[in-house]
mmCIF file of C-alpha atoms in Angstrom:
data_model
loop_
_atom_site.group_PDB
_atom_site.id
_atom_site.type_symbol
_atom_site.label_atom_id
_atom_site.label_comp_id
_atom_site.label_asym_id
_atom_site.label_seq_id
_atom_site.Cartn_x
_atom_site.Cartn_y
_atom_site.Cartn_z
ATOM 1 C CA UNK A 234 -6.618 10.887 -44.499
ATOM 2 C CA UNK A 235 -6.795 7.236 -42.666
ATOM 3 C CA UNK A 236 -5.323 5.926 -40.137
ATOM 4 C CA UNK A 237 -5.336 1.790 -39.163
ATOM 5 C CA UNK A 238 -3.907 0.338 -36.613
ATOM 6 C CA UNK A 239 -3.412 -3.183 -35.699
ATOM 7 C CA UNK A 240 -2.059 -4.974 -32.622
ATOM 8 C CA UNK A 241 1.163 -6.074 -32.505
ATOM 9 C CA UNK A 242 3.222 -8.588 -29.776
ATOM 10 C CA UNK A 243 6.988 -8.161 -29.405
ATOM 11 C CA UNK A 244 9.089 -11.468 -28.430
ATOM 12 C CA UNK A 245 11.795 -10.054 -26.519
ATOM 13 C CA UNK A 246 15.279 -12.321 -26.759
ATOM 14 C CA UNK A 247 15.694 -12.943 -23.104
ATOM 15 C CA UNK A 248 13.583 -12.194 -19.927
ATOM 16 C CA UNK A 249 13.881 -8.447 -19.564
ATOM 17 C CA UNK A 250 14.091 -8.167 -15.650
ATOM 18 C CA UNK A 251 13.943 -4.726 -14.026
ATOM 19 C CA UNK A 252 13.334 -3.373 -9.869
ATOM 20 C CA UNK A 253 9.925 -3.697 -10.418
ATOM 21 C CA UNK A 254 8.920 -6.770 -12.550
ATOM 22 C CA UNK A 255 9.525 -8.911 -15.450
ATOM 23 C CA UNK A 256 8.830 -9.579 -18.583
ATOM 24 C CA UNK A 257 9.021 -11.793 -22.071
ATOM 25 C CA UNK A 258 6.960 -10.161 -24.271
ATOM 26 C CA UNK A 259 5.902 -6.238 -24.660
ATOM 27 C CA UNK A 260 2.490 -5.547 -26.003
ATOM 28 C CA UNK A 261 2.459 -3.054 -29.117
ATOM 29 C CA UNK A 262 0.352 -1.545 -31.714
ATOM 30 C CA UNK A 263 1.461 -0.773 -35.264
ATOM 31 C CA UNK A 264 0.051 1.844 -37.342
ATOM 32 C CA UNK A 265 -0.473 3.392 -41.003
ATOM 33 C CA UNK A 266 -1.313 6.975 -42.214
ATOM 34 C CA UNK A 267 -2.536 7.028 -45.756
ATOM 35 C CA UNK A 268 -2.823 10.121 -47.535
ATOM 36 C CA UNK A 269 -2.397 10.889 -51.451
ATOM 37 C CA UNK A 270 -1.010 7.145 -52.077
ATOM 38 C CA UNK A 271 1.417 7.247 -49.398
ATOM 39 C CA UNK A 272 1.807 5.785 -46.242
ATOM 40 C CA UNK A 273 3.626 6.789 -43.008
ATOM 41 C CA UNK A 274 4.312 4.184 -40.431
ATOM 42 C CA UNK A 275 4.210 4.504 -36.477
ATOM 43 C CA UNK A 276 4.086 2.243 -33.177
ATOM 44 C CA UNK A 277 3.113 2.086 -29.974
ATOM 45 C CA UNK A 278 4.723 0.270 -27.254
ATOM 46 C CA UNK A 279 3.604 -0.301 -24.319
ATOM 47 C CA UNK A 280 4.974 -1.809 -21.064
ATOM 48 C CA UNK A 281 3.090 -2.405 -18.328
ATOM 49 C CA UNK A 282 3.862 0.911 -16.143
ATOM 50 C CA UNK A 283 2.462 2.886 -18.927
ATOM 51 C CA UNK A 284 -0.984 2.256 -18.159
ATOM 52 C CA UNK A 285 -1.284 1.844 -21.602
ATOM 53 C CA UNK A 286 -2.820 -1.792 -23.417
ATOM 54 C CA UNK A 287 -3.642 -2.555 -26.914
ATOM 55 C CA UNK A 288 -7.388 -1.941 -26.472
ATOM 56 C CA UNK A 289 -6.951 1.214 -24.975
ATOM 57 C CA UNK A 290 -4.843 2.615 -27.680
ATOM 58 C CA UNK A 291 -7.301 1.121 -30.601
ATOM 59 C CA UNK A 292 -10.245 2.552 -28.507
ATOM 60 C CA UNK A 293 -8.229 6.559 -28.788
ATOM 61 C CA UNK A 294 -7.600 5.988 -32.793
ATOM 62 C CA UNK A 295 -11.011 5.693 -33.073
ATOM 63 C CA UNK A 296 -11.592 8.860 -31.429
ATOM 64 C CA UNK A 297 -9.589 10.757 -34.038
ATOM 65 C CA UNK A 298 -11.792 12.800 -36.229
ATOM 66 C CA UNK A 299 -9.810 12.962 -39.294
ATOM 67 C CA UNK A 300 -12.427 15.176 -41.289
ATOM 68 C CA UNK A 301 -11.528 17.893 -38.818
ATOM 69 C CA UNK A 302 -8.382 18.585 -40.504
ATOM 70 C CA UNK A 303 -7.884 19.443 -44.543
ATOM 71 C CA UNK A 304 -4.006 19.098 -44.292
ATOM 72 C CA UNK A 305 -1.449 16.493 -42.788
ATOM 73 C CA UNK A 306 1.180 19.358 -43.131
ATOM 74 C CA UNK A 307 -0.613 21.006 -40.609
ATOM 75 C CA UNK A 308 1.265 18.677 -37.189
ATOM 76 C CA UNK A 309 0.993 21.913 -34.778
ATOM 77 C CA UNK A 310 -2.285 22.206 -35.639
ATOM 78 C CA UNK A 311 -3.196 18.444 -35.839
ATOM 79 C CA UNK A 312 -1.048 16.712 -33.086
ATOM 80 C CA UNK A 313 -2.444 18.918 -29.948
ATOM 81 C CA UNK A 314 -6.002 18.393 -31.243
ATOM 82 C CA UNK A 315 -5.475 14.616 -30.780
ATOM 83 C CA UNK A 316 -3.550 15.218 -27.548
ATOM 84 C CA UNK A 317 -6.784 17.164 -26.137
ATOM 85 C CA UNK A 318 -8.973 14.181 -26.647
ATOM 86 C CA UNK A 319 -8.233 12.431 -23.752
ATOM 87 C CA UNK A 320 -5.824 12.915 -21.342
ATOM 88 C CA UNK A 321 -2.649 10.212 -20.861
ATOM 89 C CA UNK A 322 -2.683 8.015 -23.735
ATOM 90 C CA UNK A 323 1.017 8.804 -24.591
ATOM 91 C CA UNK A 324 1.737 5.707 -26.602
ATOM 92 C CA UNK A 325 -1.361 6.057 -28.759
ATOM 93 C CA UNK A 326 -0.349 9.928 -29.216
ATOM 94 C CA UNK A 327 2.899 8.879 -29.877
ATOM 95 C CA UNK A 328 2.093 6.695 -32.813
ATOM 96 C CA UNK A 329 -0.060 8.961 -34.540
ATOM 97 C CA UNK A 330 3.017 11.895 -34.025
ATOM 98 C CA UNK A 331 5.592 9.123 -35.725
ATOM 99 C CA UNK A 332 3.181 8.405 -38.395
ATOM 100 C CA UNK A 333 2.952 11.686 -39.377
ATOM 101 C CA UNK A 334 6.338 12.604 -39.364
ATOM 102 C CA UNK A 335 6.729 9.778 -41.031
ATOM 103 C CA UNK A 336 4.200 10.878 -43.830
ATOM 104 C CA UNK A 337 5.663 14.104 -44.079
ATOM 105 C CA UNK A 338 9.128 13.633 -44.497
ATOM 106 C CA UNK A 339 8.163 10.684 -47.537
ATOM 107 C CA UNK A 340 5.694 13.610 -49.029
ATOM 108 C CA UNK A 341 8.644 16.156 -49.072
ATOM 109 C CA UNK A 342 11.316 13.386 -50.391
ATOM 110 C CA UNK A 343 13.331 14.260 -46.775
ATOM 111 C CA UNK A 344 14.884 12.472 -44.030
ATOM 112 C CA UNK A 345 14.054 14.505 -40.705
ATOM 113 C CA UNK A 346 17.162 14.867 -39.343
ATOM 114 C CA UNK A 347 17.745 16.856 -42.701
ATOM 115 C CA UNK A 348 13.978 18.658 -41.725
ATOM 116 C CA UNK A 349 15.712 19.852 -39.002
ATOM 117 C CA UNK A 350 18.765 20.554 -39.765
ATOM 118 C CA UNK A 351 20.955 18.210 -38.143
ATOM 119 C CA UNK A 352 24.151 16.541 -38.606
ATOM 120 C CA UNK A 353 23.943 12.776 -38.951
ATOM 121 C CA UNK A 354 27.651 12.161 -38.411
ATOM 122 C CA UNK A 355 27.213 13.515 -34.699
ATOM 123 C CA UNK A 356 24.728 10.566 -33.882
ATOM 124 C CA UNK A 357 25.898 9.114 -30.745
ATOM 125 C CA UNK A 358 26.599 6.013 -29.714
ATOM 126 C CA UNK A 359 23.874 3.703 -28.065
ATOM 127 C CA UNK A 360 24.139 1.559 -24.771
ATOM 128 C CA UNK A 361 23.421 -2.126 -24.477
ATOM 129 C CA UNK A 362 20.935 -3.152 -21.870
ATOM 130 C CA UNK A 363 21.552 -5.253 -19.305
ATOM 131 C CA UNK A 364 18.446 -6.615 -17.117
ATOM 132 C CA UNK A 365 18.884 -7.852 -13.393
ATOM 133 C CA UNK A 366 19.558 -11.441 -14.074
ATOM 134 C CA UNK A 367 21.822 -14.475 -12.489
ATOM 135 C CA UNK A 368 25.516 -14.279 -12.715
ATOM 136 C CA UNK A 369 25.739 -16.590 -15.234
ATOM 137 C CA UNK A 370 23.596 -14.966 -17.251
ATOM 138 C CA UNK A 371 24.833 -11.498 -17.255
ATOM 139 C CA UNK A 372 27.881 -12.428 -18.361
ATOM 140 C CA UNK A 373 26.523 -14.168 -20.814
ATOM 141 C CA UNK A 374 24.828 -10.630 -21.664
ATOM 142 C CA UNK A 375 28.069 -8.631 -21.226
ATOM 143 C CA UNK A 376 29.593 -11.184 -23.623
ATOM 144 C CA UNK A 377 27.306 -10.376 -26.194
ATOM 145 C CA UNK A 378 26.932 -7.118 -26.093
ATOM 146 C CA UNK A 379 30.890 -7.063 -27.331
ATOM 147 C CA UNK A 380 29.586 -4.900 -30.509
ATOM 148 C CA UNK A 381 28.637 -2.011 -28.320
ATOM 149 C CA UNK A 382 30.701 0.799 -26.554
ATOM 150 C CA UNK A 383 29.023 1.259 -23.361
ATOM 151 C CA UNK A 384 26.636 -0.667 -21.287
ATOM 152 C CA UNK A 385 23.487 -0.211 -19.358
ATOM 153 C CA UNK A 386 22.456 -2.046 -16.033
ATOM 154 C CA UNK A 387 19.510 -2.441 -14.494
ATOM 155 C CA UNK A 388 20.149 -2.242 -10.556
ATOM 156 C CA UNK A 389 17.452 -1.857 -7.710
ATOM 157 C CA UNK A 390 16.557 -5.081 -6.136
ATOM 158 C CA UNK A 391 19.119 -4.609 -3.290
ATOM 159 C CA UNK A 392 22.522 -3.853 -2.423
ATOM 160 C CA UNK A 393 23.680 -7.398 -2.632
ATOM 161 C CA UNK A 394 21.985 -7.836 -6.080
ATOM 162 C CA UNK A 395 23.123 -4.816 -7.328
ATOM 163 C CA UNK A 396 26.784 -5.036 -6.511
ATOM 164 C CA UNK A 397 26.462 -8.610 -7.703
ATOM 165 C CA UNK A 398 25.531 -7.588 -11.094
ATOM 166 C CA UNK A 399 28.352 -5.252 -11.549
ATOM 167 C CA UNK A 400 30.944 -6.998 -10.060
ATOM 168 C CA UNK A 401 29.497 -9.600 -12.499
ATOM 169 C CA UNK A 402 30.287 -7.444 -15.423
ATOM 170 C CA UNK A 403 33.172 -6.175 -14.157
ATOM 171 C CA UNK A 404 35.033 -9.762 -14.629
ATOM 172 C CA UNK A 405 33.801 -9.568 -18.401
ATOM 173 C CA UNK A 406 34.744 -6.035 -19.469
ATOM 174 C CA UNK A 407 35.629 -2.635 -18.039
ATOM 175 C CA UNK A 408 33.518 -0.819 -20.831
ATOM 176 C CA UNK A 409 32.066 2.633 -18.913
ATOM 177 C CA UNK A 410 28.686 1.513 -17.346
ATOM 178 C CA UNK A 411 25.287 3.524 -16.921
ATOM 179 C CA UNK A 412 23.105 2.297 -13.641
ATOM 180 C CA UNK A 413 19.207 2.596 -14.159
ATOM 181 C CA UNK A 414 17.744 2.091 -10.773
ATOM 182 C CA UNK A 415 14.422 2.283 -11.843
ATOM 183 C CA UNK A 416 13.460 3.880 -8.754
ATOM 184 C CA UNK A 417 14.650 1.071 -6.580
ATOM 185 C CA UNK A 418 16.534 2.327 -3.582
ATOM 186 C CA UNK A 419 14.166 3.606 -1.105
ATOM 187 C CA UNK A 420 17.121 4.271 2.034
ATOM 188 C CA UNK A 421 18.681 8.138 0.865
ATOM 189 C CA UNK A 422 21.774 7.287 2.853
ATOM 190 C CA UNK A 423 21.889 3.958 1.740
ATOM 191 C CA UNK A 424 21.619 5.272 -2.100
ATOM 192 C CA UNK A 425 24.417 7.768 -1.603
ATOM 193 C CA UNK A 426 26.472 5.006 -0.471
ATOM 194 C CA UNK A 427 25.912 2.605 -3.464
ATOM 195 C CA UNK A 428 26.407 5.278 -5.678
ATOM 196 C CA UNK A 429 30.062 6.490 -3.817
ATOM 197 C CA UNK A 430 30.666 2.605 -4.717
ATOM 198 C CA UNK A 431 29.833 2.729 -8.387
ATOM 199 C CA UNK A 432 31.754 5.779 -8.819
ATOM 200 C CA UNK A 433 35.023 3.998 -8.442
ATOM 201 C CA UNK A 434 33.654 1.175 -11.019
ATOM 202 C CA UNK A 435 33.388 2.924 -14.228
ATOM 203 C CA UNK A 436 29.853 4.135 -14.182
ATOM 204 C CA UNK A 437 28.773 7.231 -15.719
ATOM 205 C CA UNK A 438 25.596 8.200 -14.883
ATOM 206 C CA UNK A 439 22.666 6.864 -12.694
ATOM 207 C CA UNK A 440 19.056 6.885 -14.052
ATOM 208 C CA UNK A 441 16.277 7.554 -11.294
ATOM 209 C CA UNK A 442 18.196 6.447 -8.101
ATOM 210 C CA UNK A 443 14.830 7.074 -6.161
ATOM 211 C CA UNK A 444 10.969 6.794 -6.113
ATOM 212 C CA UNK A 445 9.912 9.933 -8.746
ATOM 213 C CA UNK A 446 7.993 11.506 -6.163
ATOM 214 C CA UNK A 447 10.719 12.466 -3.628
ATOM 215 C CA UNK A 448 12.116 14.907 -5.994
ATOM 216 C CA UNK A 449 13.821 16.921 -2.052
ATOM 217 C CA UNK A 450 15.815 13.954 -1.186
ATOM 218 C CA UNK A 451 16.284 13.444 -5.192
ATOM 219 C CA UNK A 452 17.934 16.828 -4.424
ATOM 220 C CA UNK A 453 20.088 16.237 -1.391
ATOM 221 C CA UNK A 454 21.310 13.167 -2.999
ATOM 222 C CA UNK A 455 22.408 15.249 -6.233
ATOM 223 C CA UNK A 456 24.370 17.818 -4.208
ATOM 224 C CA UNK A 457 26.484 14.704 -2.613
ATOM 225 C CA UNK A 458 26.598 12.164 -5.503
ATOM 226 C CA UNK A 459 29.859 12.131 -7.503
ATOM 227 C CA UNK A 460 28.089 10.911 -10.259
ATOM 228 C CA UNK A 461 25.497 13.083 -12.320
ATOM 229 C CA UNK A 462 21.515 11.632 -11.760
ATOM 230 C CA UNK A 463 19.256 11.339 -14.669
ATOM 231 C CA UNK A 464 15.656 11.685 -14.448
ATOM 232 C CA UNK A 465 13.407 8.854 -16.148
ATOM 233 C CA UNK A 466 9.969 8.021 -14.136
ATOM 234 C CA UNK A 467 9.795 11.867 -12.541
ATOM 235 C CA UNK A 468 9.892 13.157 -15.856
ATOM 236 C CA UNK A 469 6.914 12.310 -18.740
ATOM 237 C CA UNK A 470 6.256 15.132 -20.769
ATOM 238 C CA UNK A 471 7.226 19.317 -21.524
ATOM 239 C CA UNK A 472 5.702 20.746 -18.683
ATOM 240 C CA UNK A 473 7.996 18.526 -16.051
ATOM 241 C CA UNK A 474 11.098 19.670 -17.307
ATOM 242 C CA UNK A 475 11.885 23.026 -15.440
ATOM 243 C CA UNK A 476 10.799 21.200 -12.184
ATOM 244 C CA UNK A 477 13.375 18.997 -12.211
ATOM 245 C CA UNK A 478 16.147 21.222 -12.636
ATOM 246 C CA UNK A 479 17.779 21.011 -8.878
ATOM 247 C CA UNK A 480 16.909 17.687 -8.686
ATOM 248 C CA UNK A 481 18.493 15.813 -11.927
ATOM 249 C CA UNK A 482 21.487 16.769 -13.721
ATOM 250 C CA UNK A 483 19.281 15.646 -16.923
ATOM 251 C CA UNK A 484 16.464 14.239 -18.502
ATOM 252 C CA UNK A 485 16.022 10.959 -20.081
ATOM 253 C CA UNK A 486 13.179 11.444 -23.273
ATOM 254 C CA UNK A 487 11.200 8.574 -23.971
ATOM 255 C CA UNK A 488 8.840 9.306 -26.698
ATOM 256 C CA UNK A 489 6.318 6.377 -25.576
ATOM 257 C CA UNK A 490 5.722 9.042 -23.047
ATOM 258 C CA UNK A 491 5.935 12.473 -24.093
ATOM 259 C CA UNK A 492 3.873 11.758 -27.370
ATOM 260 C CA UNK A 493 6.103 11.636 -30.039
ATOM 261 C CA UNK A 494 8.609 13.294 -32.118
ATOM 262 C CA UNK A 495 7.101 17.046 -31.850
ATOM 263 C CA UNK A 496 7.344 17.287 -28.091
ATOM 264 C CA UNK A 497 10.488 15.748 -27.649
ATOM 265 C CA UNK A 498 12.257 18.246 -29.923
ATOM 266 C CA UNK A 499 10.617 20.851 -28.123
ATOM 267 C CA UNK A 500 11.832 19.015 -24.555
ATOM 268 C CA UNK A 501 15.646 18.800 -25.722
ATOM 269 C CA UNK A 502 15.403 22.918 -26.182
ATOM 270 C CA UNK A 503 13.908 23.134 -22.871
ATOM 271 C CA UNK A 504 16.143 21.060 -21.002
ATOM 272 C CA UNK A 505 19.044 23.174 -23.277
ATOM 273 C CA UNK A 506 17.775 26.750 -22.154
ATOM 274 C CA UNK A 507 17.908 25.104 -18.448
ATOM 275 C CA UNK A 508 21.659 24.367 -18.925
ATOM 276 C CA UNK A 509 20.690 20.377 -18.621
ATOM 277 C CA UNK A 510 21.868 17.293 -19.935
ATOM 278 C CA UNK A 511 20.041 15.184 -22.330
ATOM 279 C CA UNK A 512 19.249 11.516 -23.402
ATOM 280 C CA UNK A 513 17.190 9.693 -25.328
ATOM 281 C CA UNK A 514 15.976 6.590 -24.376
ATOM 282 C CA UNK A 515 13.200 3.834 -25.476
ATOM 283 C CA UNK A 516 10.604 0.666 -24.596
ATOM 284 C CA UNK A 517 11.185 -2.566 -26.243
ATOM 285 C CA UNK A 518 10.025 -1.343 -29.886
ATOM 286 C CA UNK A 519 10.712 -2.219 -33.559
ATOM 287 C CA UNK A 520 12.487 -0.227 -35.854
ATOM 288 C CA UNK A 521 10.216 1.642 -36.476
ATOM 289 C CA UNK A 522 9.917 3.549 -33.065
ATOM 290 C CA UNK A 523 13.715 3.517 -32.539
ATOM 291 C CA UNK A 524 14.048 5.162 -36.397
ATOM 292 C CA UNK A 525 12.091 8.016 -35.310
ATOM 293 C CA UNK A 526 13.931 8.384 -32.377
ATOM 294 C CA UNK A 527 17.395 8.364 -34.049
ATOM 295 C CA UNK A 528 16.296 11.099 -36.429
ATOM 296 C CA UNK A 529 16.250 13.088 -33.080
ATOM 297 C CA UNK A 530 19.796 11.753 -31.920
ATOM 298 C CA UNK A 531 22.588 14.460 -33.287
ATOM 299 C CA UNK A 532 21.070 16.906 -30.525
ATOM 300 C CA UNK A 533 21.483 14.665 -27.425
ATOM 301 C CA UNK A 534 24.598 13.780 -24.957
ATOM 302 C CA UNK A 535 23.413 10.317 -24.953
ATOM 303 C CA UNK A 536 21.541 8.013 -25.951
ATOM 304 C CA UNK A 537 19.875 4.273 -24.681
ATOM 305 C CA UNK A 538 17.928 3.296 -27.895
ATOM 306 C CA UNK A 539 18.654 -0.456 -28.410
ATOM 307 C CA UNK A 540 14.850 -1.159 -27.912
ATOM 308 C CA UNK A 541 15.039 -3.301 -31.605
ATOM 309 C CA UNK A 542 17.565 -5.200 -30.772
ATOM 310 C CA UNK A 543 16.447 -6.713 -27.775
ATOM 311 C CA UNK A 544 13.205 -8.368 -30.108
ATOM 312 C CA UNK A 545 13.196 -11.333 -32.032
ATOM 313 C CA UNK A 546 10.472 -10.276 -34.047
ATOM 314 C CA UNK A 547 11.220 -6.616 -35.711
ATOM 315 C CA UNK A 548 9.010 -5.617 -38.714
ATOM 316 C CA UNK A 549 10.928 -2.974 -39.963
ATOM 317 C CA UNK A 550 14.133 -1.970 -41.397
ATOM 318 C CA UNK A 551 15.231 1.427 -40.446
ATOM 319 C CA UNK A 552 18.514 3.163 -38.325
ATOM 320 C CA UNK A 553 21.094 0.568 -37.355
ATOM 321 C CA UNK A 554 23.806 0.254 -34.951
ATOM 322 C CA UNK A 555 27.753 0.154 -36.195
ATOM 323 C CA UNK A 556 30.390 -0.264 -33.897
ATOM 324 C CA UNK A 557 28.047 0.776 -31.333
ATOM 325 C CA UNK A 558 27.089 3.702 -33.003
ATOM 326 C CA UNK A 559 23.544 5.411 -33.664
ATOM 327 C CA UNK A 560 23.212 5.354 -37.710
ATOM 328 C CA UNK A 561 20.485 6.798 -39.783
ATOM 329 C CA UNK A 562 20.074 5.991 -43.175
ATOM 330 C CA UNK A 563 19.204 8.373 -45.899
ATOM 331 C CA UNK A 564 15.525 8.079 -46.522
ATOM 332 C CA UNK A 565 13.105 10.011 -45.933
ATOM 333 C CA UNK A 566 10.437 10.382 -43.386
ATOM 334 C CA UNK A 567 11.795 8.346 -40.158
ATOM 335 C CA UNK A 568 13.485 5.865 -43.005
ATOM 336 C CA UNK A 569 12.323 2.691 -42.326
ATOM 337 C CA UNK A 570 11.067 -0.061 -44.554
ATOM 338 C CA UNK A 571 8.259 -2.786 -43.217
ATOM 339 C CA UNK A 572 9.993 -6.278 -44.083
ATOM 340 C CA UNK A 573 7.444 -8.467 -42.981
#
């Protein structure tokens, strides 16, 4: 068994501007697992409120004592042995979990949506991002995200900024709308307010209306809000799930942060049992990230996963996106192909 990574920079299309900071590029790593003459691919992505950077993630690979284990088969055995090594280090985790799904699924001759059992026809569809930008620009945005059936926004930088950008929108299309506030809105009163406002405007969901530590006031605001609140930054891995139940309607999974494919199958049951709603979402990533997501996308209400599109740059060749719908195509493993 080997694994190699090497560093890899995304070139993201257009300034990617959220409540907290901005951004042209997204550092990632790109990674291999060989065993028996095949290889499985996975990724890392990492922006900048992960924690995460490309040394650090080289640095845990190297940790990784493959002779420890005598079969790749083996991922509930494998994958929390390389969780224990160091605590955090999602992203690293992460692309060692893809990879070996990855491996797998090619070594059985097996998409994993057919692994698990799961319809590929009832992939959803997948929202366009839109980052806190000028007026001109977001229309610009709007315009061409045409393809897609539902849009996301990035809101948070203040009320006048936020209603700017919808009202922006608004004159382009009145395709339904889900708000990420990215923690922005600090005020609880002032939060209900804006979202009593975007209620009338076509939005379906907000995304992490406050800081992720005031889940009580996250609380209050659910019991008032018209709209149903998503949790993103309060919730990483398994073991935050049940605590957010009161709090959040749902749970946005991110793999870059839960480590990879095996834990966020076992979140969506979680979050199921708990009667929640569920979405998967993404960083800036190649194909190759997004694929593995995808294979995971028949078992969620929605889903946020245009990561690859927003790149110039994408190595891979893997799920694609059809009149704004999630599609996987029939290879195995996570099904991509490296192009380049």
């Amino acid at each position: 068994m080997k694994l190699t990574s090497h560093p890899y920079t995304l070139e993201l299309k257009h300034t990617f501007t959220i409540a907290t900071n901005s951004r042209t590029t997204t550092p990632d790593v790109l990674v291999e697992f060989e065993h028996d003459g095949i290889v499985g691919y996975g990724e890392a992505s990492m922006p900048p409120y992960l924690g995460e950077t490309q040394e650090s993630v080289l640095a845990f690979h190297r940790k990784i004592d493959w002779s420890r284990f005598s079969d790749p088969f083996c991922l509930q055995e494998i994958l929390p042995a390389i969780d224990a090594i160091a605590p955090g280090n999602t992203a690293a985790k992460a692309a060692v979990d893809i990879a070996l799904h990855d491996w797998m699924g090619r070594k059985l001759g097996a998409p994993w949506y057919r692994i698990w059992g799961l319809n590929p026809a009832k992939t959803p569809v997948t929202s366009f991002t839109i980052g806190l930008d000028t007026p001109e620009v977001v229309r610009a945005k709007t315009r061409e995200a045409e393809p897609y059936r539902i849009l996301k926004v990035k809101l948070g930088r203040g009320q006048e900024t936020d209603r700017m950008m919808i009202n922006t929108i608004r004159e382009v299309t009145d395709k339904p709308i889900t708000v990420d506030a990215n923690q922005g809105w600090t005020n609880l009163e002032e939060a209900l307010r804006m979202i009593e406002w975007l209620a009338e405007r076509g939005i379906v969901f907000i995304e992490q209306p406050l800081p992720k530590t005031r889940l009580d006031e996250t609380a209050w605001l659910r019991e008032r809000s018209p709209l149903p609140l998503i949790a993103d930054e309060s919730l990483q891995r398994i073991g935050d799930v049940a605590g957010l139940r009161g709090a959040f309607d749902g749970i946005n999974i991110k793999l870059m942060k839960c480590t990879g494919l095996r834990e966020a199958h076992a979140m969506i049951q979680v979050a199921r049992a708990l009667g929640m709603k569920v979405m998967l979402g993404c960083m800036t990533e190649t194909s190759c990230a997004i694929s593995a997501a995808v294979q995971l996308s028949p078992l969620v209400d929605w889903a946020d996963l245009d990561g690859a599109v927003l790149i110039r740059n994408d190595c891979f060749r893997g799920a694609t996106i059809v009149d704004g719908k999630l599609t996987l195509p029939d290879r195995p493993g996570i099904g991509v192909e490296k192009i380049k």
